[in-house]
mmCIF file of C-alpha atoms in Angstrom:
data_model
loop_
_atom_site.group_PDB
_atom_site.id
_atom_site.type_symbol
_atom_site.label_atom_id
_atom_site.label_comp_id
_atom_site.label_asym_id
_atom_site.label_seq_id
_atom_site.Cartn_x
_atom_site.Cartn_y
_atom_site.Cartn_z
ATOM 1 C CA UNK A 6 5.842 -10.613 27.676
ATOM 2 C CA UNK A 7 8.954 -11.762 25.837
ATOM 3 C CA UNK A 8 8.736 -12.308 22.206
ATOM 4 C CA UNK A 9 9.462 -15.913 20.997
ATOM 5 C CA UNK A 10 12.802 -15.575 18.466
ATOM 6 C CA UNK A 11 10.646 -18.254 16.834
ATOM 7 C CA UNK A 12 7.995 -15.991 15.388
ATOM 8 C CA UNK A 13 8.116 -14.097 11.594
ATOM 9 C CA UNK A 14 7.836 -11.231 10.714
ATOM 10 C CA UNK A 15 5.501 -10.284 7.731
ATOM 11 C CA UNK A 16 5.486 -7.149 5.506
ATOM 12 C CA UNK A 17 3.018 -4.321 5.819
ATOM 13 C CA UNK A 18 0.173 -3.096 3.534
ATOM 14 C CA UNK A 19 1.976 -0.371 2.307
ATOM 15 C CA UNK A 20 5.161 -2.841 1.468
ATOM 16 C CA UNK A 21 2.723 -5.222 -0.417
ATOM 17 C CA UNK A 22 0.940 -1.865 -2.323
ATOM 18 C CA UNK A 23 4.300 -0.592 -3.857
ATOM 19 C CA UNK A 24 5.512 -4.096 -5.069
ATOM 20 C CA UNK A 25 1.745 -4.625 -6.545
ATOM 21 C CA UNK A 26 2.515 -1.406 -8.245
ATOM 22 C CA UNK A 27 5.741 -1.998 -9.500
ATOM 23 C CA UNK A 28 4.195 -4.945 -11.412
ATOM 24 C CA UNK A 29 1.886 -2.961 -12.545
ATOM 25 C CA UNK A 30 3.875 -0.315 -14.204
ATOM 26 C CA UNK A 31 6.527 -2.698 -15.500
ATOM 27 C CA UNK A 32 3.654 -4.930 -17.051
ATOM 28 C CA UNK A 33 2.032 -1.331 -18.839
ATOM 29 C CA UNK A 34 5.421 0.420 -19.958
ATOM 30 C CA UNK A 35 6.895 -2.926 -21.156
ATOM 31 C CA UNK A 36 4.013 -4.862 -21.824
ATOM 32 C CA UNK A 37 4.555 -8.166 -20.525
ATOM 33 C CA UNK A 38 3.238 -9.788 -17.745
ATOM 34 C CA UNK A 39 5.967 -10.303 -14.960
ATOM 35 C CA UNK A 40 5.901 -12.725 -11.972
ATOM 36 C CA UNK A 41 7.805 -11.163 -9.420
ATOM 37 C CA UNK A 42 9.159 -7.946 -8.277
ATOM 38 C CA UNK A 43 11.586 -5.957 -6.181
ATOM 39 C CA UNK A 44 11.277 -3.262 -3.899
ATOM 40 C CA UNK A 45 13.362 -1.046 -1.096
ATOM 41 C CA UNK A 46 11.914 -1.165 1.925
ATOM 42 C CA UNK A 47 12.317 2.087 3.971
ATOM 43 C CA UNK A 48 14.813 0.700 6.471
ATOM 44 C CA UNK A 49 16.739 -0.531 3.542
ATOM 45 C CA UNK A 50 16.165 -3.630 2.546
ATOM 46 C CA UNK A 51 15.235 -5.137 -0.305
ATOM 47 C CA UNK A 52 12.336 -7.732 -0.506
ATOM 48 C CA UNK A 53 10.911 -9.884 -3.532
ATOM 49 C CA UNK A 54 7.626 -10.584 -3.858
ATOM 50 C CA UNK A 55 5.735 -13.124 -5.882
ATOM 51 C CA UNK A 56 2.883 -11.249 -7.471
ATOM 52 C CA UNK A 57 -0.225 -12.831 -7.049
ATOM 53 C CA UNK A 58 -2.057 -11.657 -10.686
ATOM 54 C CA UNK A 59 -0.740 -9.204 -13.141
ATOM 55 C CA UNK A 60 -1.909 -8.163 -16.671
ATOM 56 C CA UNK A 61 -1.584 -5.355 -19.042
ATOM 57 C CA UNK A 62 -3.171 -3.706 -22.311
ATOM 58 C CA UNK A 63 -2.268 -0.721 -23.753
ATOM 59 C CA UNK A 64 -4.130 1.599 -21.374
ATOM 60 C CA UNK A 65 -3.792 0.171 -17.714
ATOM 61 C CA UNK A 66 -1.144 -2.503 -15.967
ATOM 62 C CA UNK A 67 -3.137 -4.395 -12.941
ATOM 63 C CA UNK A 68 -1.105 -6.626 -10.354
ATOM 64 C CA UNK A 69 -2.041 -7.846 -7.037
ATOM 65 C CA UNK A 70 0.136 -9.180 -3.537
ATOM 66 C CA UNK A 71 -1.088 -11.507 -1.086
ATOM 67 C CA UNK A 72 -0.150 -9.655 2.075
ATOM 68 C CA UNK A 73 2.110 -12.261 4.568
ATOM 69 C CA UNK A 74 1.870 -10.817 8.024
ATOM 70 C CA UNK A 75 3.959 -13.662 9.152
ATOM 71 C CA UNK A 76 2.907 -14.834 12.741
ATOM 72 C CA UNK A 77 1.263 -11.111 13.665
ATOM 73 C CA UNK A 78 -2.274 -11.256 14.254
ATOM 74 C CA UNK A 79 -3.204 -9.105 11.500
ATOM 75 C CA UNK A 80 -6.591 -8.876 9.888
ATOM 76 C CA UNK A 81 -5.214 -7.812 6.668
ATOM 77 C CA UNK A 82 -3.132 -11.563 6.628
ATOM 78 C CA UNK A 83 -3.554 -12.867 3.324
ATOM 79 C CA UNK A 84 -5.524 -9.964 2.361
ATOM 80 C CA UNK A 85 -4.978 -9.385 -1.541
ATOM 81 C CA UNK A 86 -3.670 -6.114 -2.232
ATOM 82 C CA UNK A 87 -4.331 -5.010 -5.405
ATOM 83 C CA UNK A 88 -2.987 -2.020 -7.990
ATOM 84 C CA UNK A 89 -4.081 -0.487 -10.978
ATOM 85 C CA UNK A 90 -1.850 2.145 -13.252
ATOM 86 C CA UNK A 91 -3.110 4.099 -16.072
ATOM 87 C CA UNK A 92 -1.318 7.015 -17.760
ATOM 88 C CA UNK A 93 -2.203 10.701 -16.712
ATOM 89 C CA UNK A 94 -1.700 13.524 -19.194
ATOM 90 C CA UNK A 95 -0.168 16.029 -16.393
ATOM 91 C CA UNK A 96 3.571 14.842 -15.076
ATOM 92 C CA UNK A 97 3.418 13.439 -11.116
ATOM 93 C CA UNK A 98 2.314 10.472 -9.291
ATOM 94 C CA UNK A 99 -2.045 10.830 -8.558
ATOM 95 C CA UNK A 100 -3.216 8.494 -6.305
ATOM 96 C CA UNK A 101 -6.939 7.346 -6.808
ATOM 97 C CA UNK A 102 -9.076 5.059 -3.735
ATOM 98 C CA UNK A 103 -9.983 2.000 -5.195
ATOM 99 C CA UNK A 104 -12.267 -0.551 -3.663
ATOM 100 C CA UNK A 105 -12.015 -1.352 0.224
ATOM 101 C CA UNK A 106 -9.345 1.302 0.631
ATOM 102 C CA UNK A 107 -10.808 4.004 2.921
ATOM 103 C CA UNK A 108 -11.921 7.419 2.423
ATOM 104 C CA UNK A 109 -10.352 9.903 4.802
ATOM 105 C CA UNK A 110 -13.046 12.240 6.307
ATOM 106 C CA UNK A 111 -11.509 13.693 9.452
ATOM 107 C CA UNK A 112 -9.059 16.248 10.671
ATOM 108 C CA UNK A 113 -5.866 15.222 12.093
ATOM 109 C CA UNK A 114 -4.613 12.270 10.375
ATOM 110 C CA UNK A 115 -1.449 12.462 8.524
ATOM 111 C CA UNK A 116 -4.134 12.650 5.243
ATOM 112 C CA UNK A 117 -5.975 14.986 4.622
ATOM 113 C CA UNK A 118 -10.286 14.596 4.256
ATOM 114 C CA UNK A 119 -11.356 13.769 0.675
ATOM 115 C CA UNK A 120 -8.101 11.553 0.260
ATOM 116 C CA UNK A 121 -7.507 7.999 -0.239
ATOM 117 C CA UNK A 122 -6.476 6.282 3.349
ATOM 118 C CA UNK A 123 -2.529 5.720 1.643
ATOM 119 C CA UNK A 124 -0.251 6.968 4.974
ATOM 120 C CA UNK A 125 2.729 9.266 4.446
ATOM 121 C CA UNK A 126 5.741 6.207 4.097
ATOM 122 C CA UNK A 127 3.632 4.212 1.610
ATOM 123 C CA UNK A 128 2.669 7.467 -0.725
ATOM 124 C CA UNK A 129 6.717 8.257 -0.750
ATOM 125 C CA UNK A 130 7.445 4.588 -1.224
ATOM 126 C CA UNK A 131 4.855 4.465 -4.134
ATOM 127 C CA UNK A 132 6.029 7.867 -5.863
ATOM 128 C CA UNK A 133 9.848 6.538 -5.432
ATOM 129 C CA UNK A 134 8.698 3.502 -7.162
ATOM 130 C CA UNK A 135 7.178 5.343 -10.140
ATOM 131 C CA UNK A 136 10.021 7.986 -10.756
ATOM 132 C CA UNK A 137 12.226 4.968 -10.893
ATOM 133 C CA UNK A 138 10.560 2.766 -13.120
ATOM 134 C CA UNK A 139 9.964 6.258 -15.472
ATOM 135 C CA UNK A 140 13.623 7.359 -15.508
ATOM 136 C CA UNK A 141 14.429 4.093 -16.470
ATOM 137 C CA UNK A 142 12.399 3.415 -19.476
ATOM 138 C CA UNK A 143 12.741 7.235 -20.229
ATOM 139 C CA UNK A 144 9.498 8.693 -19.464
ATOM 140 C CA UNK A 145 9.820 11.243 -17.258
ATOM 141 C CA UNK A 146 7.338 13.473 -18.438
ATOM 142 C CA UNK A 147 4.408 11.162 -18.102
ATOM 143 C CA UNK A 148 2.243 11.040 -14.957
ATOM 144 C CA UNK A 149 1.268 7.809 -13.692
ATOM 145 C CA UNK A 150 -2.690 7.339 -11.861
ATOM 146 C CA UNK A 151 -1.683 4.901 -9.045
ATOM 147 C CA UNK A 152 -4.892 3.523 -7.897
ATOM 148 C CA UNK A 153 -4.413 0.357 -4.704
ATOM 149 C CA UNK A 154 -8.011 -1.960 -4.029
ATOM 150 C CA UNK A 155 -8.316 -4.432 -1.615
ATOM 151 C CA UNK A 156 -11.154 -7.134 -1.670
ATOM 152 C CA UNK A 157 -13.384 -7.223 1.091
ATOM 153 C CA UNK A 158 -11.358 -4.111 2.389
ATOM 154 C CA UNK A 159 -14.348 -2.582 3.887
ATOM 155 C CA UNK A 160 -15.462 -5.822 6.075
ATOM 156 C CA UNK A 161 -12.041 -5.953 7.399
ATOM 157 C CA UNK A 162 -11.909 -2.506 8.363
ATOM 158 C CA UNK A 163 -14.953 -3.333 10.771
ATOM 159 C CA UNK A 164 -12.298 -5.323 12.597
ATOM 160 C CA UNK A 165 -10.119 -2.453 12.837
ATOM 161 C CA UNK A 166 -10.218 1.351 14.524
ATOM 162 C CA UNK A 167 -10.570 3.146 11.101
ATOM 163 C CA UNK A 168 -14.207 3.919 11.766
ATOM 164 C CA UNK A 169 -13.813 5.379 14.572
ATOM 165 C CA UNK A 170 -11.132 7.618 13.129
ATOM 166 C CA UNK A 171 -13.643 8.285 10.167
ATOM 167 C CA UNK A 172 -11.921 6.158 7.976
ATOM 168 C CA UNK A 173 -15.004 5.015 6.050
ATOM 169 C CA UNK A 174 -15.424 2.016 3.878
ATOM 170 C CA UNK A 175 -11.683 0.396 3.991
ATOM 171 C CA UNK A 176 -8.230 -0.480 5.545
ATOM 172 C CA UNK A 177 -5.639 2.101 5.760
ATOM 173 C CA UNK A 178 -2.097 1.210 3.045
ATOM 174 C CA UNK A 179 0.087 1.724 6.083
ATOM 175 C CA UNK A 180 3.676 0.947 7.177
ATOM 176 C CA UNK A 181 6.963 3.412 8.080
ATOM 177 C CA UNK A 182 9.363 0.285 8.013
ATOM 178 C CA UNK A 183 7.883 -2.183 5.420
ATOM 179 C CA UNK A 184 7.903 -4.816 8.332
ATOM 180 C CA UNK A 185 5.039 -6.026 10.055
ATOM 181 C CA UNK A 186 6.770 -7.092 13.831
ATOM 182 C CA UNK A 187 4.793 -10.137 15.582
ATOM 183 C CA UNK A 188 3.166 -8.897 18.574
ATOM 184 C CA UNK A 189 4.430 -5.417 18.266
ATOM 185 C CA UNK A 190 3.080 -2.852 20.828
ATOM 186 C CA UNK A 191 3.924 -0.200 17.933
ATOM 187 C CA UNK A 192 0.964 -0.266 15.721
ATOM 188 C CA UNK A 193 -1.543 -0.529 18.785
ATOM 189 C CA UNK A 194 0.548 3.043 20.117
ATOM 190 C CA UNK A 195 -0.109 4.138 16.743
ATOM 191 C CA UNK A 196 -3.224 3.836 16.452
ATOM 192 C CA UNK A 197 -3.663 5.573 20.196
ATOM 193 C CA UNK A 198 -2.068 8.516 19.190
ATOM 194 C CA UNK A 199 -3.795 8.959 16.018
ATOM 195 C CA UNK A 200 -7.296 8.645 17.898
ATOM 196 C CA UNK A 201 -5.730 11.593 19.645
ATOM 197 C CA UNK A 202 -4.795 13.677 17.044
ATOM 198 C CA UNK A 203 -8.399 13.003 15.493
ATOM 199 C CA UNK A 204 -10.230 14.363 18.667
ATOM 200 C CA UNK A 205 -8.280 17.140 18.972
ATOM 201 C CA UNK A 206 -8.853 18.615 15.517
ATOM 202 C CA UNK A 207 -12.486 17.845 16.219
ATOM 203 C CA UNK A 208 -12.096 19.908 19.250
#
């Protein structure tokens, strides 16, 4: 089936997690609430998006993104994605599962068990977007505790094939381009591979 020129694109959860995040960390190292940020996307562009909430005090920076999926049937449409930074005393990026993000608890996805469901693309996109936001204000030796929520994360991921990938109890921050394509055969091959890999490594 041909797909109409007509229909939008969207951005992907990971996309919509690093620009909630960049509010985040501006609002705590600057301490001011901002209303919109910028990001690169990995196939390099560069998106602005209207944060949805964001607050500080002198301990944490919070923002949140109202995911657009544009015209793609995506469960996670309009799904808030939320982020929450605190300081960490050790230098590096740590990223923490907050609610309805899900808890990796099988072999053979690109994340290992015990760690939040945050794919490859978006974890490099994230760290890129700390180490940036650091070198700029001058705080290089500071680590940064990255931790992405989503509201009613864990009844959407009953929609999706996380729990049969052991995926337990929320979406997945995913995303290699930053664009969600309408009707896209890519995520659905995706996901068929990775259903793969997990029965493999089960053996």
């Amino acid at each position: 089936m041909e797909r109409s020129p007509s229909l939008r694109s969207g951005y992907t959860t990971g996309a919509c997690a690093t620009a909630g995040t960049r509010g985040a960390l501006l609002a705590l190292t600057y301490q001011r609430h901002f209303s919109e940020t910028t990001i690169p996307l990995p196939i390099g562009q560069r998106v602005t998006f209207v944060l949805h909430t964001c607050s500080y005090t002198p301990d944490e920076g919070r923002s949140s993104v109202i995911k657009d999926a544009g015209d793609d049937p995506d469960v996670t449409h309009l799904a808030e994605i939320c982020a929450r930074v605190t300081w960490h005393a050790e230098p590096a990026v740590h990223f923490v599962r907050g609610e309805g993000v899900g808890l990796v608890t099988k072999k053979g996805l690109p994340v290992p068990p015990g760690e939040p469901a945050i794919n490859p693309v978006p974890r490099q996109m994230l760290t890129e977007t700390v180490q940036e936001i650091l070198a700029h204000a001058q705080l290089t030796s500071r680590g940064v505790v990255v931790e992405i929520s989503v509201p009613h994360g864990a009844e959407l991921a009953q929609k999706t094939l996380n729990p049969r990938l052991g995926i337990l109890d929320g979406i997945s921050i995913l995303g290699t381009t930053g664009i969600v394509v309408p009707y896209s055969t890519a995520a659905w091959e995706a996901s068929v591979l990775q259903n793969i890999d997990v029965a493999v490594a089960q053996g």
